[in-house]
Amino acid sequence: MGWLIVIAVVLLFAFEVPRVRLRYVLSQAFPLPYSKILRKNLPAYSKMPTDLQMQLKRRIRQFLYQKTFVGCGGLEITDEIRVTIAGKACMLLLNRSSEVYPQLTHILVYPSAFVAPRKEMLNGGVVTHTNQGLSGESWSDGRVILAWDQVALNSHNEMHGQDVVLHEFAHQLDSESGQTNGAPILNSTAAYQAWSKVMESEYSGLLNAINHHHGTVIDPYGATNPAEFFAVSTEAFFKKSEQLAQHHPALYAQLQSYYKVDPRDWV
Ligand SMILES: [Zn+2]
């Protein structure tokens, strides 16, 4: 009997208390300064219909409650950093998921491009260590790493269509399936078949365009591998929606059916 009470108390603290606390957090009004930050750094926010704005604010609150931001390289984490990153990340969840990156726990933010020491396995099994300056990185162990100056730059330059936050969080969605391979979780076998057919054809189209030195709507970095292709396509979907829909209608349709929004409505 005593054990049953102990188990009941443990279960209560493990499951029910966090749920009640989250419900409380979500019931609070969205702080006005946060809305100001969204209007300043997330231009799409002001143009979204009210329903999507409400969804976005709810997910941002959940994101800020559940994830830990860590300032690196001397950077002090501010509300602007937290709300801007959470806002962009949660834009990928509208209309489709009440779960907010369940595997993600930490967002590490550097002031500018950071150096990631890495081991690379080359042909013949030789391991080398290289240092690269990076603006973002996504790890499947629950971490995203970002350079704040790049995040801020992407927020205020809508024209070039790049966005490191959208890019890294697309990788997070991709890795939720257990593999980071360019196919996020889809809800049917038919959806996977349609997805891989379109992605394979668009991916080889990009390789072909690069080989022939043609200009591309999709960032040529997407030619690195299918995972990068999904990440840069996500950037283009949200930031160059009209161009992507016009030049790559099949790819746009796949992304629209996955993300369940049409960012052209916000232009
Ligand atoms: Zn990437």
PDB file of C-alpha atoms and ligand atoms in Angstrom:
ATOM      1  CA  MET A   1       0.000   0.000   0.000  1.00  0.00           C
ATOM      2  CA  GLY A   2       2.804   2.356   1.022  1.00  0.00           C
ATOM      3  CA  TRP A   3       4.610   1.624  -2.256  1.00  0.00           C
ATOM      4  CA  LEU A   4       1.481   2.417  -4.235  1.00  0.00           C
ATOM      5  CA  ILE A   5       1.308   5.860  -2.631  1.00  0.00           C
ATOM      6  CA  VAL A   6       5.017   6.466  -3.384  1.00  0.00           C
ATOM      7  CA  ILE A   7       4.509   5.437  -7.036  1.00  0.00           C
ATOM      8  CA  ALA A   8       1.411   7.648  -7.305  1.00  0.00           C
ATOM      9  CA  VAL A   9       3.334  10.642  -5.919  1.00  0.00           C
ATOM     10  CA  VAL A  10       6.292  10.015  -8.260  1.00  0.00           C
ATOM     11  CA  LEU A  11       3.949   9.762 -11.275  1.00  0.00           C
ATOM     12  CA  LEU A  12       2.154  12.932 -10.192  1.00  0.00           C
ATOM     13  CA  PHE A  13       5.414  14.887 -10.079  1.00  0.00           C
ATOM     14  CA  ALA A  14       6.771  13.310 -13.244  1.00  0.00           C
ATOM     15  CA  PHE A  15       3.736  13.857 -15.478  1.00  0.00           C
ATOM     16  CA  GLU A  16       0.914  15.875 -13.977  1.00  0.00           C
ATOM     17  CA  VAL A  17       2.834  18.741 -12.319  1.00  0.00           C
ATOM     18  CA  PRO A  18       4.762  19.729 -15.510  1.00  0.00           C
ATOM     19  CA  ARG A  19       1.473  19.575 -17.472  1.00  0.00           C
ATOM     20  CA  VAL A  20      -0.292  21.821 -14.967  1.00  0.00           C
ATOM     21  CA  ARG A  21       2.647  24.257 -14.946  1.00  0.00           C
ATOM     22  CA  LEU A  22       2.691  24.356 -18.759  1.00  0.00           C
ATOM     23  CA  ARG A  23      -1.077  24.990 -18.837  1.00  0.00           C
ATOM     24  CA  TYR A  24      -0.533  27.864 -16.406  1.00  0.00           C
ATOM     25  CA  VAL A  25       2.288  29.335 -18.533  1.00  0.00           C
ATOM     26  CA  LEU A  26       0.164  29.105 -21.692  1.00  0.00           C
ATOM     27  CA  SER A  27      -2.782  30.789 -19.981  1.00  0.00           C
ATOM     28  CA  GLN A  28      -0.735  33.940 -19.285  1.00  0.00           C
ATOM     29  CA  ALA A  29      -1.012  36.956 -21.578  1.00  0.00           C
ATOM     30  CA  PHE A  30       1.728  37.278 -24.199  1.00  0.00           C
ATOM     31  CA  PRO A  31       4.016  40.096 -22.973  1.00  0.00           C
ATOM     32  CA  LEU A  32       3.758  43.278 -25.031  1.00  0.00           C
ATOM     33  CA  PRO A  33       7.568  43.646 -25.367  1.00  0.00           C
ATOM     34  CA  TYR A  34       7.629  40.159 -26.958  1.00  0.00           C
ATOM     35  CA  SER A  35       5.063  41.248 -29.588  1.00  0.00           C
ATOM     36  CA  LYS A  36       7.245  44.269 -30.350  1.00  0.00           C
ATOM     37  CA  ILE A  37      10.261  41.998 -30.881  1.00  0.00           C
ATOM     38  CA  LEU A  38       8.238  39.773 -33.247  1.00  0.00           C
ATOM     39  CA  ARG A  39       7.082  42.762 -35.280  1.00  0.00           C
ATOM     40  CA  LYS A  40      10.658  44.014 -35.515  1.00  0.00           C
ATOM     41  CA  ASN A  41      12.514  40.757 -36.255  1.00  0.00           C
ATOM     42  CA  LEU A  42       9.863  38.531 -37.830  1.00  0.00           C
ATOM     43  CA  PRO A  43       8.270  40.601 -40.610  1.00  0.00           C
ATOM     44  CA  ALA A  44       5.938  37.711 -41.555  1.00  0.00           C
ATOM     45  CA  TYR A  45       4.308  37.907 -38.110  1.00  0.00           C
ATOM     46  CA  SER A  46       2.614  41.264 -38.739  1.00  0.00           C
ATOM     47  CA  LYS A  47       1.132  39.969 -41.997  1.00  0.00           C
ATOM     48  CA  MET A  48      -0.201  36.654 -40.666  1.00  0.00           C
ATOM     49  CA  PRO A  49      -3.922  36.209 -40.010  1.00  0.00           C
ATOM     50  CA  THR A  50      -4.885  36.528 -36.333  1.00  0.00           C
ATOM     51  CA  ASP A  51      -5.390  32.782 -35.951  1.00  0.00           C
ATOM     52  CA  LEU A  52      -1.769  32.055 -36.950  1.00  0.00           C
ATOM     53  CA  GLN A  53      -0.460  34.881 -34.767  1.00  0.00           C
ATOM     54  CA  MET A  54      -2.267  33.341 -31.774  1.00  0.00           C
ATOM     55  CA  GLN A  55      -0.869  29.895 -32.565  1.00  0.00           C
ATOM     56  CA  LEU A  56       2.618  31.319 -32.951  1.00  0.00           C
ATOM     57  CA  LYS A  57       2.473  33.158 -29.622  1.00  0.00           C
ATOM     58  CA  ARG A  58       1.274  30.028 -27.831  1.00  0.00           C
ATOM     59  CA  ARG A  59       4.080  27.919 -29.250  1.00  0.00           C
ATOM     60  CA  ILE A  60       6.665  30.613 -28.469  1.00  0.00           C
ATOM     61  CA  ARG A  61       5.550  30.604 -24.824  1.00  0.00           C
ATOM     62  CA  GLN A  62       5.870  26.834 -24.721  1.00  0.00           C
ATOM     63  CA  PHE A  63       9.280  26.981 -26.420  1.00  0.00           C
ATOM     64  CA  LEU A  64      10.573  29.587 -23.965  1.00  0.00           C
ATOM     65  CA  TYR A  65       9.232  27.588 -21.029  1.00  0.00           C
ATOM     66  CA  GLN A  66      10.669  24.249 -22.101  1.00  0.00           C
ATOM     67  CA  LYS A  67      14.027  25.098 -23.700  1.00  0.00           C
ATOM     68  CA  THR A  68      17.174  26.480 -22.121  1.00  0.00           C
ATOM     69  CA  PHE A  69      19.132  29.235 -23.874  1.00  0.00           C
ATOM     70  CA  VAL A  70      22.843  29.344 -23.175  1.00  0.00           C
ATOM     71  CA  GLY A  71      24.953  32.380 -24.047  1.00  0.00           C
ATOM     72  CA  CYS A  72      28.380  31.328 -25.378  1.00  0.00           C
ATOM     73  CA  GLY A  73      31.549  33.271 -26.165  1.00  0.00           C
ATOM     74  CA  GLY A  74      30.564  36.022 -23.722  1.00  0.00           C
ATOM     75  CA  LEU A  75      27.079  36.629 -25.186  1.00  0.00           C
ATOM     76  CA  GLU A  76      24.400  37.631 -22.701  1.00  0.00           C
ATOM     77  CA  ILE A  77      20.994  36.117 -23.549  1.00  0.00           C
ATOM     78  CA  THR A  78      18.300  38.796 -23.855  1.00  0.00           C
ATOM     79  CA  ASP A  79      14.551  38.628 -24.480  1.00  0.00           C
ATOM     80  CA  GLU A  80      15.221  39.768 -28.051  1.00  0.00           C
ATOM     81  CA  ILE A  81      17.476  36.757 -28.662  1.00  0.00           C
ATOM     82  CA  ARG A  82      15.060  34.298 -27.047  1.00  0.00           C
ATOM     83  CA  VAL A  83      11.878  35.599 -28.668  1.00  0.00           C
ATOM     84  CA  THR A  84      13.403  36.042 -32.142  1.00  0.00           C
ATOM     85  CA  ILE A  85      14.831  32.513 -32.233  1.00  0.00           C
ATOM     86  CA  ALA A  86      11.703  30.954 -30.683  1.00  0.00           C
ATOM     87  CA  GLY A  87       9.477  32.891 -33.116  1.00  0.00           C
ATOM     88  CA  LYS A  88      11.289  31.708 -36.220  1.00  0.00           C
ATOM     89  CA  ALA A  89      11.583  28.131 -34.939  1.00  0.00           C
ATOM     90  CA  CYS A  90       7.873  27.977 -34.091  1.00  0.00           C
ATOM     91  CA  MET A  91       6.866  29.300 -37.514  1.00  0.00           C
ATOM     92  CA  LEU A  92       7.686  25.776 -38.746  1.00  0.00           C
ATOM     93  CA  LEU A  93       5.075  24.280 -36.401  1.00  0.00           C
ATOM     94  CA  LEU A  94       1.975  26.345 -37.258  1.00  0.00           C
ATOM     95  CA  ASN A  95      -1.229  24.419 -38.046  1.00  0.00           C
ATOM     96  CA  ARG A  96       0.410  21.066 -37.565  1.00  0.00           C
ATOM     97  CA  SER A  97       1.884  20.283 -34.193  1.00  0.00           C
ATOM     98  CA  SER A  98       1.177  21.164 -30.607  1.00  0.00           C
ATOM     99  CA  GLU A  99       4.474  19.473 -29.731  1.00  0.00           C
ATOM    100  CA  VAL A 100       7.327  21.962 -29.712  1.00  0.00           C
ATOM    101  CA  TYR A 101      10.552  20.175 -30.727  1.00  0.00           C
ATOM    102  CA  PRO A 102      10.207  17.451 -28.073  1.00  0.00           C
ATOM    103  CA  GLN A 103      13.807  16.246 -28.492  1.00  0.00           C
ATOM    104  CA  LEU A 104      15.348  19.713 -28.221  1.00  0.00           C
ATOM    105  CA  THR A 105      16.573  20.923 -24.836  1.00  0.00           C
ATOM    106  CA  HIS A 106      19.255  23.605 -25.380  1.00  0.00           C
ATOM    107  CA  ILE A 107      19.880  26.495 -27.754  1.00  0.00           C
ATOM    108  CA  LEU A 108      23.468  27.686 -27.594  1.00  0.00           C
ATOM    109  CA  VAL A 109      23.986  31.188 -28.968  1.00  0.00           C
ATOM    110  CA  TYR A 110      27.331  32.715 -29.918  1.00  0.00           C
ATOM    111  CA  PRO A 111      27.753  36.440 -30.724  1.00  0.00           C
ATOM    112  CA  SER A 112      29.072  35.646 -34.220  1.00  0.00           C
ATOM    113  CA  ALA A 113      30.349  32.774 -36.365  1.00  0.00           C
ATOM    114  CA  PHE A 114      31.673  30.115 -34.033  1.00  0.00           C
ATOM    115  CA  VAL A 115      34.455  27.643 -34.508  1.00  0.00           C
ATOM    116  CA  ALA A 116      33.518  24.022 -34.176  1.00  0.00           C
ATOM    117  CA  PRO A 117      36.395  21.652 -33.660  1.00  0.00           C
ATOM    118  CA  ARG A 118      35.507  18.437 -35.475  1.00  0.00           C
ATOM    119  CA  LYS A 119      36.848  15.070 -36.371  1.00  0.00           C
ATOM    120  CA  GLU A 120      36.414  14.046 -39.946  1.00  0.00           C
ATOM    121  CA  MET A 121      36.855  10.562 -41.239  1.00  0.00           C
ATOM    122  CA  LEU A 122      38.526  10.717 -44.615  1.00  0.00           C
ATOM    123  CA  ASN A 123      38.976   7.977 -47.194  1.00  0.00           C
ATOM    124  CA  GLY A 124      41.236   5.302 -45.850  1.00  0.00           C
ATOM    125  CA  GLY A 125      40.041   5.836 -42.270  1.00  0.00           C
ATOM    126  CA  VAL A 126      42.269   8.814 -41.501  1.00  0.00           C
ATOM    127  CA  VAL A 127      40.766  11.116 -38.893  1.00  0.00           C
ATOM    128  CA  THR A 128      41.558  14.803 -39.203  1.00  0.00           C
ATOM    129  CA  HIS A 129      40.574  17.739 -37.031  1.00  0.00           C
ATOM    130  CA  THR A 130      39.395  20.848 -38.822  1.00  0.00           C
ATOM    131  CA  ASN A 131      38.181  24.194 -37.590  1.00  0.00           C
ATOM    132  CA  GLN A 132      35.306  25.870 -39.416  1.00  0.00           C
ATOM    133  CA  GLY A 133      33.503  29.146 -38.806  1.00  0.00           C
ATOM    134  CA  LEU A 134      29.798  28.293 -38.577  1.00  0.00           C
ATOM    135  CA  SER A 135      26.602  30.332 -38.362  1.00  0.00           C
ATOM    136  CA  GLY A 136      24.468  27.454 -37.151  1.00  0.00           C
ATOM    137  CA  GLU A 137      24.440  23.802 -36.325  1.00  0.00           C
ATOM    138  CA  SER A 138      21.770  21.280 -35.366  1.00  0.00           C
ATOM    139  CA  TRP A 139      22.526  18.185 -33.309  1.00  0.00           C
ATOM    140  CA  SER A 140      20.179  15.252 -32.933  1.00  0.00           C
ATOM    141  CA  ASP A 141      21.121  15.004 -29.230  1.00  0.00           C
ATOM    142  CA  GLY A 142      18.868  17.971 -28.424  1.00  0.00           C
ATOM    143  CA  ARG A 143      21.014  21.001 -29.220  1.00  0.00           C
ATOM    144  CA  VAL A 144      20.887  23.807 -31.751  1.00  0.00           C
ATOM    145  CA  ILE A 145      23.822  26.210 -31.987  1.00  0.00           C
ATOM    146  CA  LEU A 146      23.420  29.653 -33.592  1.00  0.00           C
ATOM    147  CA  ALA A 147      25.465  32.790 -34.293  1.00  0.00           C
ATOM    148  CA  TRP A 148      23.335  35.750 -33.182  1.00  0.00           C
ATOM    149  CA  ASP A 149      24.758  38.229 -35.723  1.00  0.00           C
ATOM    150  CA  GLN A 150      23.635  35.886 -38.527  1.00  0.00           C
ATOM    151  CA  VAL A 151      20.165  35.470 -36.986  1.00  0.00           C
ATOM    152  CA  ALA A 152      19.819  39.264 -36.742  1.00  0.00           C
ATOM    153  CA  LEU A 153      21.163  39.782 -40.276  1.00  0.00           C
ATOM    154  CA  ASN A 154      18.652  37.278 -41.741  1.00  0.00           C
ATOM    155  CA  SER A 155      15.851  39.040 -39.843  1.00  0.00           C
ATOM    156  CA  HIS A 156      16.526  42.345 -41.530  1.00  0.00           C
ATOM    157  CA  ASN A 157      17.473  41.174 -44.972  1.00  0.00           C
ATOM    158  CA  GLU A 158      14.390  39.597 -46.482  1.00  0.00           C
ATOM    159  CA  MET A 159      15.690  39.711 -50.021  1.00  0.00           C
ATOM    160  CA  HIS A 160      18.395  37.046 -50.101  1.00  0.00           C
ATOM    161  CA  GLY A 161      16.083  34.325 -48.802  1.00  0.00           C
ATOM    162  CA  GLN A 162      18.427  32.818 -46.239  1.00  0.00           C
ATOM    163  CA  ASP A 163      17.563  32.149 -42.630  1.00  0.00           C
ATOM    164  CA  VAL A 164      19.858  30.198 -40.347  1.00  0.00           C
ATOM    165  CA  VAL A 165      17.137  29.621 -37.711  1.00  0.00           C
ATOM    166  CA  LEU A 166      14.661  28.148 -40.218  1.00  0.00           C
ATOM    167  CA  HIS A 167      17.541  26.087 -41.611  1.00  0.00           C
ATOM    168  CA  GLU A 168      18.686  24.554 -38.318  1.00  0.00           C
ATOM    169  CA  PHE A 169      15.150  23.899 -37.066  1.00  0.00           C
ATOM    170  CA  ALA A 170      14.265  22.177 -40.339  1.00  0.00           C
ATOM    171  CA  HIS A 171      17.161  19.827 -39.475  1.00  0.00           C
ATOM    172  CA  GLN A 172      15.567  19.311 -36.049  1.00  0.00           C
ATOM    173  CA  LEU A 173      12.260  18.305 -37.688  1.00  0.00           C
ATOM    174  CA  ASP A 174      14.163  16.056 -40.080  1.00  0.00           C
ATOM    175  CA  SER A 175      15.961  14.289 -37.209  1.00  0.00           C
ATOM    176  CA  GLU A 176      12.682  13.592 -35.339  1.00  0.00           C
ATOM    177  CA  SER A 177      12.233  10.601 -37.648  1.00  0.00           C
ATOM    178  CA  GLY A 178      15.400   9.057 -36.168  1.00  0.00           C
ATOM    179  CA  GLN A 179      17.570   9.860 -39.188  1.00  0.00           C
ATOM    180  CA  THR A 180      18.571  13.226 -40.611  1.00  0.00           C
ATOM    181  CA  ASN A 181      18.102  12.316 -44.254  1.00  0.00           C
ATOM    182  CA  GLY A 182      15.826  14.943 -45.801  1.00  0.00           C
ATOM    183  CA  ALA A 183      12.568  13.172 -44.951  1.00  0.00           C
ATOM    184  CA  PRO A 184      10.758  14.415 -41.832  1.00  0.00           C
ATOM    185  CA  ILE A 185       7.924  12.429 -40.236  1.00  0.00           C
ATOM    186  CA  LEU A 186       5.057  12.137 -42.745  1.00  0.00           C
ATOM    187  CA  ASN A 187       1.723  10.534 -42.026  1.00  0.00           C
ATOM    188  CA  SER A 188       1.388   7.827 -44.674  1.00  0.00           C
ATOM    189  CA  THR A 189       3.331   5.551 -46.990  1.00  0.00           C
ATOM    190  CA  ALA A 190       1.807   7.379 -49.948  1.00  0.00           C
ATOM    191  CA  ALA A 191       3.049  10.698 -48.517  1.00  0.00           C
ATOM    192  CA  TYR A 192       6.602   9.283 -48.216  1.00  0.00           C
ATOM    193  CA  GLN A 193       6.458   7.997 -51.789  1.00  0.00           C
ATOM    194  CA  ALA A 194       5.273  11.335 -53.167  1.00  0.00           C
ATOM    195  CA  TRP A 195       7.860  13.166 -51.032  1.00  0.00           C
ATOM    196  CA  SER A 196      10.844  11.089 -52.173  1.00  0.00           C
ATOM    197  CA  LYS A 197       9.771  11.198 -55.836  1.00  0.00           C
ATOM    198  CA  VAL A 198       9.608  15.016 -55.843  1.00  0.00           C
ATOM    199  CA  MET A 199      12.696  15.523 -53.645  1.00  0.00           C
ATOM    200  CA  GLU A 200      14.853  13.203 -55.753  1.00  0.00           C
ATOM    201  CA  SER A 201      13.829  14.914 -58.958  1.00  0.00           C
ATOM    202  CA  GLU A 202      14.301  18.435 -57.519  1.00  0.00           C
ATOM    203  CA  TYR A 203      17.644  17.469 -55.962  1.00  0.00           C
ATOM    204  CA  SER A 204      19.021  16.190 -59.262  1.00  0.00           C
ATOM    205  CA  GLY A 205      17.581  19.303 -60.943  1.00  0.00           C
ATOM    206  CA  LEU A 206      19.624  21.441 -58.538  1.00  0.00           C
ATOM    207  CA  LEU A 207      22.799  19.417 -59.197  1.00  0.00           C
ATOM    208  CA  ASN A 208      22.204  19.792 -62.900  1.00  0.00           C
ATOM    209  CA  ALA A 209      21.655  23.568 -62.687  1.00  0.00           C
ATOM    210  CA  ILE A 210      24.858  23.963 -60.647  1.00  0.00           C
ATOM    211  CA  ASN A 211      26.845  21.857 -63.129  1.00  0.00           C
ATOM    212  CA  HIS A 212      25.603  24.107 -65.944  1.00  0.00           C
ATOM    213  CA  HIS A 213      26.295  27.295 -63.931  1.00  0.00           C
ATOM    214  CA  HIS A 214      22.619  28.301 -64.003  1.00  0.00           C
ATOM    215  CA  GLY A 215      21.191  30.600 -61.319  1.00  0.00           C
ATOM    216  CA  THR A 216      18.969  28.792 -58.792  1.00  0.00           C
ATOM    217  CA  VAL A 217      16.127  29.856 -56.485  1.00  0.00           C
ATOM    218  CA  ILE A 218      17.255  27.150 -54.050  1.00  0.00           C
ATOM    219  CA  ASP A 219      20.567  27.827 -52.305  1.00  0.00           C
ATOM    220  CA  PRO A 220      23.276  25.727 -54.049  1.00  0.00           C
ATOM    221  CA  TYR A 221      24.348  24.559 -50.577  1.00  0.00           C
ATOM    222  CA  GLY A 222      21.305  22.255 -50.824  1.00  0.00           C
ATOM    223  CA  ALA A 223      23.290  20.146 -53.284  1.00  0.00           C
ATOM    224  CA  THR A 224      25.488  18.950 -50.362  1.00  0.00           C
ATOM    225  CA  ASN A 225      23.082  16.108 -49.472  1.00  0.00           C
ATOM    226  CA  PRO A 226      19.309  15.445 -49.118  1.00  0.00           C
ATOM    227  CA  ALA A 227      19.244  16.753 -45.511  1.00  0.00           C
ATOM    228  CA  GLU A 228      20.725  20.104 -46.590  1.00  0.00           C
ATOM    229  CA  PHE A 229      18.349  20.144 -49.554  1.00  0.00           C
ATOM    230  CA  PHE A 230      15.348  19.928 -47.201  1.00  0.00           C
ATOM    231  CA  ALA A 231      16.811  22.661 -44.946  1.00  0.00           C
ATOM    232  CA  VAL A 232      17.500  25.172 -47.748  1.00  0.00           C
ATOM    233  CA  SER A 233      14.165  24.351 -49.421  1.00  0.00           C
ATOM    234  CA  THR A 234      12.493  25.215 -46.114  1.00  0.00           C
ATOM    235  CA  GLU A 235      14.296  28.584 -46.093  1.00  0.00           C
ATOM    236  CA  ALA A 236      13.145  29.251 -49.667  1.00  0.00           C
ATOM    237  CA  PHE A 237       9.581  28.113 -48.875  1.00  0.00           C
ATOM    238  CA  PHE A 238       9.233  30.697 -46.111  1.00  0.00           C
ATOM    239  CA  LYS A 239      11.430  33.471 -47.514  1.00  0.00           C
ATOM    240  CA  LYS A 240      11.169  33.227 -51.301  1.00  0.00           C
ATOM    241  CA  SER A 241       7.690  31.706 -51.451  1.00  0.00           C
ATOM    242  CA  GLU A 242       6.547  33.321 -54.712  1.00  0.00           C
ATOM    243  CA  GLN A 243       9.739  32.435 -56.575  1.00  0.00           C
ATOM    244  CA  LEU A 244       9.807  28.881 -55.266  1.00  0.00           C
ATOM    245  CA  ALA A 245       6.133  28.290 -56.145  1.00  0.00           C
ATOM    246  CA  GLN A 246       6.683  29.718 -59.613  1.00  0.00           C
ATOM    247  CA  HIS A 247       9.884  27.833 -60.504  1.00  0.00           C
ATOM    248  CA  HIS A 248       9.420  24.656 -58.439  1.00  0.00           C
ATOM    249  CA  PRO A 249       5.646  24.065 -58.127  1.00  0.00           C
ATOM    250  CA  ALA A 250       5.942  20.361 -57.232  1.00  0.00           C
ATOM    251  CA  LEU A 251       8.477  21.065 -54.478  1.00  0.00           C
ATOM    252  CA  TYR A 252       6.367  23.965 -53.213  1.00  0.00           C
ATOM    253  CA  ALA A 253       3.290  21.702 -53.089  1.00  0.00           C
ATOM    254  CA  GLN A 254       5.147  19.062 -51.032  1.00  0.00           C
ATOM    255  CA  LEU A 255       6.418  21.649 -48.571  1.00  0.00           C
ATOM    256  CA  GLN A 256       2.991  23.266 -48.370  1.00  0.00           C
ATOM    257  CA  SER A 257       1.381  19.936 -47.577  1.00  0.00           C
ATOM    258  CA  TYR A 258       4.045  19.252 -44.916  1.00  0.00           C
ATOM    259  CA  TYR A 259       4.124  22.711 -43.292  1.00  0.00           C
ATOM    260  CA  LYS A 260       0.358  23.212 -43.670  1.00  0.00           C
ATOM    261  CA  VAL A 261       0.699  26.932 -44.416  1.00  0.00           C
ATOM    262  CA  ASP A 262       1.055  29.012 -47.558  1.00  0.00           C
ATOM    263  CA  PRO A 263       3.582  31.778 -46.783  1.00  0.00           C
ATOM    264  CA  ARG A 264       2.532  33.565 -50.005  1.00  0.00           C
ATOM    265  CA  ASP A 265      -0.522  34.673 -47.999  1.00  0.00           C
ATOM    266  CA  TRP A 266       1.769  36.741 -45.757  1.00  0.00           C
ATOM    267  CA  VAL A 267       3.468  38.684 -48.511  1.00  0.00           C
TER     268      VAL A 267
HETATM  269 ZN    ZN B   1      22.417  22.427 -42.694  1.00  0.00          ZN
END
